[in-house]
């Protein structure tokens, strides 16, 4: 088994499309996108979010995922050492027309958001039989 | 590197610089050793209080039973592995940014830990380890008597 590499969180560079009212760090979640025959499955690493703090929206052909994270606080302790930042997540994707907008499943488990974007039935692969004339 | 990674708070120079030094040392030992462990995986944040320390690490999508936490003296080790999503036939990756594989990380704390009382919780992809300082090492208050 190979070792895990690349884990650094990527902060959003410059002003993001949506204006934020909070002065908090925003990170780009790392994603895996898997294309299955019937759907497109997206996994996003968003540690610190739960089902109540993650938002998924589709507007026209833009899919946006965002999540808010409450930075941890421990009473009577001060942060002595920090290698990663804690902040919100935000990322947008362009989706193709063959995704059925009304049939999207979203699940959050162990800080990973899973989206199942079902393909519209008419976009599913159809085999056309060729007949001899 | 500094944009994403290291940010330190002022006024607490000693433990952090000591920990950093040890971390570098550990990394050097492990990397020299060959394929033992990935470097600095996972990144950690540490809070230090008078009687305990809290170490947090982000490990999204890891089965909590696959995280191994051990404490020896004043050194904490977090190790385990993360599985990639298995592909079924006919499926393909459009994008693969999430890393999978083994991770191992050691961290030296500024005090010895009472290993029996260490508590680790995994919630929303974040592991939070509470490490109480060992009784023998807790600072003792010495009262000054008037003669």
PDB file of C-alpha atoms in Angstrom:
ATOM      1  CA  UNK A   1       0.000   0.000   0.000  1.00  0.00           C
ATOM      2  CA  UNK A   2       1.359   3.358  -0.915  1.00  0.00           C
ATOM      3  CA  UNK A   3       1.810   6.187   1.512  1.00  0.00           C
ATOM      4  CA  UNK A   4      -0.539   9.087   1.737  1.00  0.00           C
ATOM      5  CA  UNK A   5       0.857  12.202   0.167  1.00  0.00           C
ATOM      6  CA  UNK A   6      -0.426  15.642  -0.600  1.00  0.00           C
ATOM      7  CA  UNK A   7      -2.691  16.683   2.083  1.00  0.00           C
ATOM      8  CA  UNK A   8      -2.183  20.399   2.318  1.00  0.00           C
ATOM      9  CA  UNK A   9      -5.387  22.335   2.232  1.00  0.00           C
ATOM     10  CA  UNK A  10      -5.718  24.841  -0.571  1.00  0.00           C
ATOM     11  CA  UNK A  11      -7.089  28.214   0.435  1.00  0.00           C
ATOM     12  CA  UNK A  12      -9.265  30.050  -2.044  1.00  0.00           C
ATOM     13  CA  UNK A  13      -7.157  32.632  -3.847  1.00  0.00           C
ATOM     14  CA  UNK A  14      -8.494  36.130  -4.234  1.00  0.00           C
ATOM     15  CA  UNK A  15     -12.083  37.136  -3.698  1.00  0.00           C
ATOM     16  CA  UNK A  16     -14.430  34.251  -4.287  1.00  0.00           C
ATOM     17  CA  UNK A  17     -17.495  34.556  -6.468  1.00  0.00           C
ATOM     18  CA  UNK A  18     -19.785  34.879  -3.502  1.00  0.00           C
ATOM     19  CA  UNK A  19     -19.150  37.725  -1.125  1.00  0.00           C
ATOM     20  CA  UNK A  20     -18.557  36.442   2.390  1.00  0.00           C
ATOM     21  CA  UNK A  21     -19.747  38.379   5.354  1.00  0.00           C
ATOM     22  CA  UNK A  22     -17.374  36.633   7.699  1.00  0.00           C
ATOM     23  CA  UNK A  23     -13.647  37.125   7.748  1.00  0.00           C
ATOM     24  CA  UNK A  24     -12.852  33.457   7.840  1.00  0.00           C
ATOM     25  CA  UNK A  25     -10.496  31.333   5.834  1.00  0.00           C
ATOM     26  CA  UNK A  26     -12.047  29.446   2.955  1.00  0.00           C
ATOM     27  CA  UNK A  27     -10.553  26.258   1.587  1.00  0.00           C
ATOM     28  CA  UNK A  28     -11.062  24.341  -1.618  1.00  0.00           C
ATOM     29  CA  UNK A  29     -12.083  20.805  -0.703  1.00  0.00           C
ATOM     30  CA  UNK A  30     -10.237  18.008  -2.457  1.00  0.00           C
ATOM     31  CA  UNK A  31     -12.553  15.875  -4.522  1.00  0.00           C
ATOM     32  CA  UNK A  32     -12.756  12.562  -6.316  1.00  0.00           C
ATOM     33  CA  UNK A  33     -15.204  12.376  -9.189  1.00  0.00           C
ATOM     34  CA  UNK A  34     -16.196   8.958 -10.430  1.00  0.00           C
ATOM     35  CA  UNK A  35     -18.176   8.418 -13.582  1.00  0.00           C
ATOM     36  CA  UNK A  36     -20.449   5.420 -13.448  1.00  0.00           C
ATOM     37  CA  UNK A  37     -22.867   4.439 -16.186  1.00  0.00           C
ATOM     38  CA  UNK A  38     -25.913   5.782 -14.392  1.00  0.00           C
ATOM     39  CA  UNK A  39     -24.482   8.639 -12.358  1.00  0.00           C
ATOM     40  CA  UNK A  40     -21.579  10.891 -11.538  1.00  0.00           C
ATOM     41  CA  UNK A  41     -20.384  10.368  -7.964  1.00  0.00           C
ATOM     42  CA  UNK A  42     -18.454  13.094  -6.196  1.00  0.00           C
ATOM     43  CA  UNK A  43     -16.589  12.714  -2.916  1.00  0.00           C
ATOM     44  CA  UNK A  44     -15.314  15.852  -1.178  1.00  0.00           C
ATOM     45  CA  UNK A  45     -13.071  15.925   1.872  1.00  0.00           C
ATOM     46  CA  UNK A  46     -14.582  18.481   4.203  1.00  0.00           C
ATOM     47  CA  UNK A  47     -13.413  17.637   7.713  1.00  0.00           C
ATOM     48  CA  UNK A  48     -15.414  19.413  10.390  1.00  0.00           C
ATOM     49  CA  UNK A  49     -18.714  19.650   8.531  1.00  0.00           C
ATOM     50  CA  UNK A  50     -21.890  17.738   9.249  1.00  0.00           C
ATOM     51  CA  UNK A  51     -25.250  17.473   7.538  1.00  0.00           C
ATOM     52  CA  UNK A  52     -26.385  20.730   9.094  1.00  0.00           C
ATOM     53  CA  UNK A  53     -23.447  22.820   7.983  1.00  0.00           C
ATOM     54  CA  UNK A  54     -23.015  21.799   4.364  1.00  0.00           C
ATOM     55  CA  UNK A  55     -24.851  23.317   1.415  1.00  0.00           C
ATOM     56  CA  UNK A  56     -25.224  21.931  -2.079  1.00  0.00           C
ATOM     57  CA  UNK A  57     -26.802  24.060  -4.780  1.00  0.00           C
ATOM     58  CA  UNK A  58     -27.283  23.691  -8.500  1.00  0.00           C
ATOM     59  CA  UNK A  59     -27.926  26.816 -10.483  1.00  0.00           C
ATOM     60  CA  UNK A  60     -28.173  26.389 -14.224  1.00  0.00           C
ATOM     61  CA  UNK A  61     -25.075  24.323 -14.957  1.00  0.00           C
ATOM     62  CA  UNK A  62     -23.065  25.251 -11.857  1.00  0.00           C
ATOM     63  CA  UNK A  63     -22.905  22.907  -8.911  1.00  0.00           C
ATOM     64  CA  UNK A  64     -21.682  24.566  -5.738  1.00  0.00           C
ATOM     65  CA  UNK A  65     -20.685  22.850  -2.521  1.00  0.00           C
ATOM     66  CA  UNK A  66     -19.929  24.824   0.600  1.00  0.00           C
ATOM     67  CA  UNK A  67     -19.593  24.070   4.261  1.00  0.00           C
ATOM     68  CA  UNK A  68     -19.038  25.980   7.439  1.00  0.00           C
ATOM     69  CA  UNK A  69     -16.767  24.791  10.195  1.00  0.00           C
ATOM     70  CA  UNK A  70     -16.673  26.030  13.728  1.00  0.00           C
ATOM     71  CA  UNK A  71     -13.028  26.221  14.777  1.00  0.00           C
ATOM     72  CA  UNK A  72     -12.454  24.177  17.935  1.00  0.00           C
ATOM     73  CA  UNK A  73     -11.800  25.876  21.232  1.00  0.00           C
ATOM     74  CA  UNK A  74     -10.504  24.280  24.375  1.00  0.00           C
ATOM     75  CA  UNK A  75     -10.978  26.004  27.656  1.00  0.00           C
ATOM     76  CA  UNK A  76      -7.894  27.057  29.535  1.00  0.00           C
ATOM     77  CA  UNK A  77      -5.619  26.072  26.682  1.00  0.00           C
ATOM     78  CA  UNK A  78      -3.799  28.045  24.066  1.00  0.00           C
ATOM     79  CA  UNK A  79      -2.809  26.867  20.643  1.00  0.00           C
ATOM     80  CA  UNK A  80       0.864  26.031  20.721  1.00  0.00           C
ATOM     81  CA  UNK A  81       1.413  24.577  17.318  1.00  0.00           C
ATOM     82  CA  UNK A  82      -0.603  24.582  14.121  1.00  0.00           C
ATOM     83  CA  UNK A  83       0.027  22.908  10.793  1.00  0.00           C
ATOM     84  CA  UNK A  84      -3.367  23.263   9.238  1.00  0.00           C
ATOM     85  CA  UNK A  85      -5.903  26.013   9.190  1.00  0.00           C
ATOM     86  CA  UNK A  86      -9.535  25.580  10.044  1.00  0.00           C
ATOM     87  CA  UNK A  87     -12.107  27.343   7.939  1.00  0.00           C
ATOM     88  CA  UNK A  88     -15.022  27.029   5.604  1.00  0.00           C
ATOM     89  CA  UNK A  89     -15.125  25.181   2.305  1.00  0.00           C
ATOM     90  CA  UNK A  90     -16.299  26.359  -1.060  1.00  0.00           C
ATOM     91  CA  UNK A  91     -16.010  24.934  -4.546  1.00  0.00           C
ATOM     92  CA  UNK A  92     -17.970  25.064  -7.776  1.00  0.00           C
ATOM     93  CA  UNK A  93     -18.179  22.687 -10.705  1.00  0.00           C
ATOM     94  CA  UNK A  94     -19.720  22.955 -14.114  1.00  0.00           C
ATOM     95  CA  UNK A  95     -22.033  20.076 -14.803  1.00  0.00           C
ATOM     96  CA  UNK A  96     -23.201  18.850 -18.157  1.00  0.00           C
ATOM     97  CA  UNK A  97     -26.795  18.807 -19.393  1.00  0.00           C
ATOM     98  CA  UNK A  98     -27.161  15.074 -19.001  1.00  0.00           C
ATOM     99  CA  UNK A  99     -27.327  15.371 -15.187  1.00  0.00           C
ATOM    100  CA  UNK A 100     -30.856  15.123 -13.827  1.00  0.00           C
ATOM    101  CA  UNK A 101     -31.141  18.257 -11.653  1.00  0.00           C
ATOM    102  CA  UNK A 102     -34.039  16.850  -9.707  1.00  0.00           C
ATOM    103  CA  UNK A 103     -32.326  13.621  -8.732  1.00  0.00           C
ATOM    104  CA  UNK A 104     -29.263  14.403  -6.662  1.00  0.00           C
ATOM    105  CA  UNK A 105     -28.410  12.588  -3.453  1.00  0.00           C
ATOM    106  CA  UNK A 106     -26.141  14.165  -0.841  1.00  0.00           C
ATOM    107  CA  UNK A 107     -24.694  12.365   2.176  1.00  0.00           C
ATOM    108  CA  UNK A 108     -22.148  13.396   4.777  1.00  0.00           C
ATOM    109  CA  UNK A 109     -20.174  10.833   6.709  1.00  0.00           C
ATOM    110  CA  UNK A 110     -16.958  11.225   8.688  1.00  0.00           C
ATOM    111  CA  UNK A 111     -16.285  14.622   7.182  1.00  0.00           C
ATOM    112  CA  UNK A 112     -16.700  13.423   3.596  1.00  0.00           C
ATOM    113  CA  UNK A 113     -19.520  14.726   1.413  1.00  0.00           C
ATOM    114  CA  UNK A 114     -20.812  12.229  -1.135  1.00  0.00           C
ATOM    115  CA  UNK A 115     -22.942  13.466  -4.000  1.00  0.00           C
ATOM    116  CA  UNK A 116     -24.661  11.155  -6.420  1.00  0.00           C
ATOM    117  CA  UNK A 117     -25.688  13.062  -9.528  1.00  0.00           C
ATOM    118  CA  UNK A 118     -27.942  10.761 -11.495  1.00  0.00           C
ATOM    119  CA  UNK A 119     -27.874  11.049 -15.239  1.00  0.00           C
ATOM    120  CA  UNK A 120     -31.119  11.858 -16.969  1.00  0.00           C
ATOM    121  CA  UNK A 121     -32.667   8.707 -18.456  1.00  0.00           C
ATOM    122  CA  UNK A 122     -32.463  10.056 -21.974  1.00  0.00           C
ATOM    123  CA  UNK A 123     -28.731  10.588 -21.529  1.00  0.00           C
ATOM    124  CA  UNK A 124     -28.091   6.990 -20.518  1.00  0.00           C
ATOM    125  CA  UNK A 125     -26.322   4.928 -23.097  1.00  0.00           C
ATOM    126  CA  UNK A 126     -28.700   3.301 -25.548  1.00  0.00           C
ATOM    127  CA  UNK A 127     -27.747   0.663 -27.938  1.00  0.00           C
ATOM    128  CA  UNK A 128     -29.128   0.940 -31.396  1.00  0.00           C
ATOM    129  CA  UNK A 129     -29.375  -2.272 -33.235  1.00  0.00           C
ATOM    130  CA  UNK A 130     -28.299  -2.144 -36.821  1.00  0.00           C
ATOM    131  CA  UNK A 131     -30.452  -4.159 -39.124  1.00  0.00           C
ATOM    132  CA  UNK A 132     -29.612  -5.403 -42.520  1.00  0.00           C
ATOM    133  CA  UNK A 133     -31.749  -3.928 -45.247  1.00  0.00           C
TER     134      UNK A 133
ATOM    135  CA  UNK B   1       4.143  26.619   2.298  1.00  0.00           C
ATOM    136  CA  UNK B   2       3.475  29.354   4.810  1.00  0.00           C
ATOM    137  CA  UNK B   3       0.206  30.279   3.180  1.00  0.00           C
ATOM    138  CA  UNK B   4      -1.397  26.969   3.888  1.00  0.00           C
ATOM    139  CA  UNK B   5       0.632  25.380   6.616  1.00  0.00           C
ATOM    140  CA  UNK B   6       2.446  26.779   9.508  1.00  0.00           C
ATOM    141  CA  UNK B   7       1.052  29.579  11.510  1.00  0.00           C
ATOM    142  CA  UNK B   8       2.095  30.046  15.039  1.00  0.00           C
ATOM    143  CA  UNK B   9       0.879  32.185  17.816  1.00  0.00           C
ATOM    144  CA  UNK B  10       3.280  34.434  19.615  1.00  0.00           C
ATOM    145  CA  UNK B  11       4.118  34.213  23.278  1.00  0.00           C
ATOM    146  CA  UNK B  12       4.437  30.463  23.357  1.00  0.00           C
ATOM    147  CA  UNK B  13       7.759  29.993  21.726  1.00  0.00           C
ATOM    148  CA  UNK B  14       9.275  27.187  23.789  1.00  0.00           C
ATOM    149  CA  UNK B  15       7.100  24.126  23.250  1.00  0.00           C
ATOM    150  CA  UNK B  16       6.504  24.863  19.610  1.00  0.00           C
ATOM    151  CA  UNK B  17      10.109  25.310  18.690  1.00  0.00           C
ATOM    152  CA  UNK B  18      11.024  22.201  20.636  1.00  0.00           C
ATOM    153  CA  UNK B  19       8.267  20.244  18.961  1.00  0.00           C
ATOM    154  CA  UNK B  20       9.278  21.525  15.577  1.00  0.00           C
ATOM    155  CA  UNK B  21      12.847  20.533  16.152  1.00  0.00           C
ATOM    156  CA  UNK B  22      11.817  17.068  17.190  1.00  0.00           C
ATOM    157  CA  UNK B  23       9.412  16.772  14.327  1.00  0.00           C
ATOM    158  CA  UNK B  24      12.171  17.545  11.864  1.00  0.00           C
ATOM    159  CA  UNK B  25      14.397  15.073  13.621  1.00  0.00           C
ATOM    160  CA  UNK B  26      11.738  12.363  13.506  1.00  0.00           C
ATOM    161  CA  UNK B  27      11.047  13.053   9.869  1.00  0.00           C
ATOM    162  CA  UNK B  28      14.709  12.807   9.091  1.00  0.00           C
ATOM    163  CA  UNK B  29      15.032   9.504  10.930  1.00  0.00           C
ATOM    164  CA  UNK B  30      11.960   8.061   9.261  1.00  0.00           C
ATOM    165  CA  UNK B  31      12.780   9.247   5.775  1.00  0.00           C
ATOM    166  CA  UNK B  32      16.361   8.042   6.057  1.00  0.00           C
ATOM    167  CA  UNK B  33      15.026   4.718   7.123  1.00  0.00           C
ATOM    168  CA  UNK B  34      13.443   4.070   3.772  1.00  0.00           C
ATOM    169  CA  UNK B  35       9.767   3.576   3.033  1.00  0.00           C
ATOM    170  CA  UNK B  36       8.664   3.632   6.648  1.00  0.00           C
ATOM    171  CA  UNK B  37       6.181   6.461   6.720  1.00  0.00           C
ATOM    172  CA  UNK B  38       4.874   9.347   4.735  1.00  0.00           C
ATOM    173  CA  UNK B  39       6.145  12.745   5.760  1.00  0.00           C
ATOM    174  CA  UNK B  40       4.108  14.849   8.095  1.00  0.00           C
ATOM    175  CA  UNK B  41       0.920  12.959   7.544  1.00  0.00           C
ATOM    176  CA  UNK B  42      -1.534  13.972   8.810  1.00  0.00           C
ATOM    177  CA  UNK B  43      -0.978  17.613   9.717  1.00  0.00           C
ATOM    178  CA  UNK B  44      -1.741  18.305  13.367  1.00  0.00           C
ATOM    179  CA  UNK B  45      -2.751  21.203  15.569  1.00  0.00           C
ATOM    180  CA  UNK B  46      -1.866  21.197  19.248  1.00  0.00           C
ATOM    181  CA  UNK B  47      -3.251  23.065  22.212  1.00  0.00           C
ATOM    182  CA  UNK B  48      -1.313  23.091  25.445  1.00  0.00           C
ATOM    183  CA  UNK B  49      -2.781  23.796  28.855  1.00  0.00           C
ATOM    184  CA  UNK B  50      -1.382  23.573  32.351  1.00  0.00           C
ATOM    185  CA  UNK B  51      -2.520  20.024  33.019  1.00  0.00           C
ATOM    186  CA  UNK B  52      -3.248  18.611  29.587  1.00  0.00           C
ATOM    187  CA  UNK B  53      -2.706  18.914  25.873  1.00  0.00           C
ATOM    188  CA  UNK B  54      -5.121  18.434  22.987  1.00  0.00           C
ATOM    189  CA  UNK B  55      -3.920  17.297  19.572  1.00  0.00           C
ATOM    190  CA  UNK B  56      -6.251  17.472  16.564  1.00  0.00           C
ATOM    191  CA  UNK B  57      -5.787  15.961  13.129  1.00  0.00           C
ATOM    192  CA  UNK B  58      -8.048  16.036  10.099  1.00  0.00           C
ATOM    193  CA  UNK B  59      -8.613  12.533   8.774  1.00  0.00           C
ATOM    194  CA  UNK B  60     -11.784  12.697   6.702  1.00  0.00           C
ATOM    195  CA  UNK B  61     -13.294   9.444   5.533  1.00  0.00           C
ATOM    196  CA  UNK B  62     -11.114   7.222   7.660  1.00  0.00           C
ATOM    197  CA  UNK B  63     -12.673   4.353   9.537  1.00  0.00           C
ATOM    198  CA  UNK B  64     -12.118   5.206  13.237  1.00  0.00           C
ATOM    199  CA  UNK B  65     -11.034   1.626  13.913  1.00  0.00           C
ATOM    200  CA  UNK B  66      -8.255   2.083  11.346  1.00  0.00           C
ATOM    201  CA  UNK B  67      -6.664   4.907  13.339  1.00  0.00           C
ATOM    202  CA  UNK B  68      -3.979   3.767  15.696  1.00  0.00           C
ATOM    203  CA  UNK B  69      -2.956   6.096  18.507  1.00  0.00           C
ATOM    204  CA  UNK B  70      -0.134   5.309  20.887  1.00  0.00           C
ATOM    205  CA  UNK B  71       1.665   7.236  23.588  1.00  0.00           C
ATOM    206  CA  UNK B  72       5.114   6.467  24.932  1.00  0.00           C
ATOM    207  CA  UNK B  73       6.466   8.879  27.513  1.00  0.00           C
ATOM    208  CA  UNK B  74       6.013  12.278  25.924  1.00  0.00           C
ATOM    209  CA  UNK B  75       5.660  11.098  22.316  1.00  0.00           C
ATOM    210  CA  UNK B  76       2.341  10.668  20.598  1.00  0.00           C
ATOM    211  CA  UNK B  77       2.068   8.593  17.429  1.00  0.00           C
ATOM    212  CA  UNK B  78      -0.930   8.640  15.100  1.00  0.00           C
ATOM    213  CA  UNK B  79      -0.941   6.088  12.315  1.00  0.00           C
ATOM    214  CA  UNK B  80      -3.322   4.250  10.065  1.00  0.00           C
ATOM    215  CA  UNK B  81      -4.494   4.132   6.528  1.00  0.00           C
ATOM    216  CA  UNK B  82      -7.167   5.513   4.300  1.00  0.00           C
ATOM    217  CA  UNK B  83      -8.774   3.477   1.570  1.00  0.00           C
ATOM    218  CA  UNK B  84      -9.533   4.850  -1.864  1.00  0.00           C
ATOM    219  CA  UNK B  85     -13.074   4.402  -3.174  1.00  0.00           C
ATOM    220  CA  UNK B  86     -13.082   1.095  -5.026  1.00  0.00           C
ATOM    221  CA  UNK B  87     -14.046   1.292  -8.676  1.00  0.00           C
ATOM    222  CA  UNK B  88     -16.554  -1.136 -10.100  1.00  0.00           C
ATOM    223  CA  UNK B  89     -16.430  -2.346 -13.620  1.00  0.00           C
ATOM    224  CA  UNK B  90     -17.169   0.319 -16.176  1.00  0.00           C
ATOM    225  CA  UNK B  91     -16.453   3.157 -13.753  1.00  0.00           C
ATOM    226  CA  UNK B  92     -13.685   5.635 -14.212  1.00  0.00           C
ATOM    227  CA  UNK B  93     -12.143   8.530 -12.345  1.00  0.00           C
ATOM    228  CA  UNK B  94     -12.759  11.967 -13.765  1.00  0.00           C
ATOM    229  CA  UNK B  95     -10.748  13.534 -11.044  1.00  0.00           C
ATOM    230  CA  UNK B  96      -8.773  12.070  -8.198  1.00  0.00           C
ATOM    231  CA  UNK B  97      -7.419  14.589  -5.731  1.00  0.00           C
ATOM    232  CA  UNK B  98      -8.013  12.850  -2.434  1.00  0.00           C
ATOM    233  CA  UNK B  99      -5.019  10.858  -1.379  1.00  0.00           C
ATOM    234  CA  UNK B 100      -5.167   7.382   0.033  1.00  0.00           C
ATOM    235  CA  UNK B 101      -2.659   5.131   1.686  1.00  0.00           C
ATOM    236  CA  UNK B 102      -0.767   4.801   4.909  1.00  0.00           C
ATOM    237  CA  UNK B 103       0.019   7.618   7.272  1.00  0.00           C
ATOM    238  CA  UNK B 104       2.078   7.875  10.405  1.00  0.00           C
ATOM    239  CA  UNK B 105       2.945  10.829  12.492  1.00  0.00           C
ATOM    240  CA  UNK B 106       4.855  11.332  15.722  1.00  0.00           C
ATOM    241  CA  UNK B 107       4.808  14.363  17.886  1.00  0.00           C
ATOM    242  CA  UNK B 108       6.708  15.186  21.037  1.00  0.00           C
ATOM    243  CA  UNK B 109       4.819  16.986  23.744  1.00  0.00           C
ATOM    244  CA  UNK B 110       6.384  19.336  26.240  1.00  0.00           C
ATOM    245  CA  UNK B 111       5.563  16.927  29.099  1.00  0.00           C
ATOM    246  CA  UNK B 112       5.109  13.249  29.902  1.00  0.00           C
ATOM    247  CA  UNK B 113       1.613  11.930  29.406  1.00  0.00           C
ATOM    248  CA  UNK B 114      -0.466   9.701  31.626  1.00  0.00           C
ATOM    249  CA  UNK B 115      -0.998   7.049  28.959  1.00  0.00           C
ATOM    250  CA  UNK B 116      -3.919   5.407  30.794  1.00  0.00           C
ATOM    251  CA  UNK B 117      -5.991   8.564  30.692  1.00  0.00           C
ATOM    252  CA  UNK B 118      -5.507   9.479  27.054  1.00  0.00           C
ATOM    253  CA  UNK B 119      -8.820   9.974  25.297  1.00  0.00           C
ATOM    254  CA  UNK B 120      -9.364  10.033  21.534  1.00  0.00           C
ATOM    255  CA  UNK B 121     -12.560  11.000  19.768  1.00  0.00           C
ATOM    256  CA  UNK B 122     -13.363  10.920  16.078  1.00  0.00           C
ATOM    257  CA  UNK B 123     -16.088  13.228  14.917  1.00  0.00           C
ATOM    258  CA  UNK B 124     -16.887  14.678  11.477  1.00  0.00           C
ATOM    259  CA  UNK B 125     -13.575  13.510  10.106  1.00  0.00           C
ATOM    260  CA  UNK B 126     -11.480  15.126  12.819  1.00  0.00           C
ATOM    261  CA  UNK B 127      -9.654  13.168  15.489  1.00  0.00           C
ATOM    262  CA  UNK B 128      -9.277  14.947  18.833  1.00  0.00           C
ATOM    263  CA  UNK B 129      -6.818  13.440  21.304  1.00  0.00           C
ATOM    264  CA  UNK B 130      -6.774  14.640  24.901  1.00  0.00           C
ATOM    265  CA  UNK B 131      -3.506  13.931  26.673  1.00  0.00           C
ATOM    266  CA  UNK B 132      -3.399  14.587  30.420  1.00  0.00           C
ATOM    267  CA  UNK B 133      -0.077  15.434  31.929  1.00  0.00           C
ATOM    268  CA  UNK B 134       1.278  12.710  34.214  1.00  0.00           C
ATOM    269  CA  UNK B 135       0.692  13.356  37.924  1.00  0.00           C
ATOM    270  CA  UNK B 136       4.368  13.086  38.777  1.00  0.00           C
ATOM    271  CA  UNK B 137       5.191  15.919  36.423  1.00  0.00           C
ATOM    272  CA  UNK B 138       2.501  18.372  37.304  1.00  0.00           C
ATOM    273  CA  UNK B 139       3.890  21.586  38.685  1.00  0.00           C
ATOM    274  CA  UNK B 140       3.813  21.694  42.484  1.00  0.00           C
ATOM    275  CA  UNK B 141       3.129  24.876  44.300  1.00  0.00           C
ATOM    276  CA  UNK B 142       5.617  25.616  47.017  1.00  0.00           C
ATOM    277  CA  UNK B 143       4.509  28.026  49.612  1.00  0.00           C
ATOM    278  CA  UNK B 144       7.013  30.489  50.943  1.00  0.00           C
ATOM    279  CA  UNK B 145       6.918  30.750  54.691  1.00  0.00           C
ATOM    280  CA  UNK B 146       7.748  33.769  56.678  1.00  0.00           C
ATOM    281  CA  UNK B 147      10.394  33.170  59.286  1.00  0.00           C
TER     282      UNK B 147
END
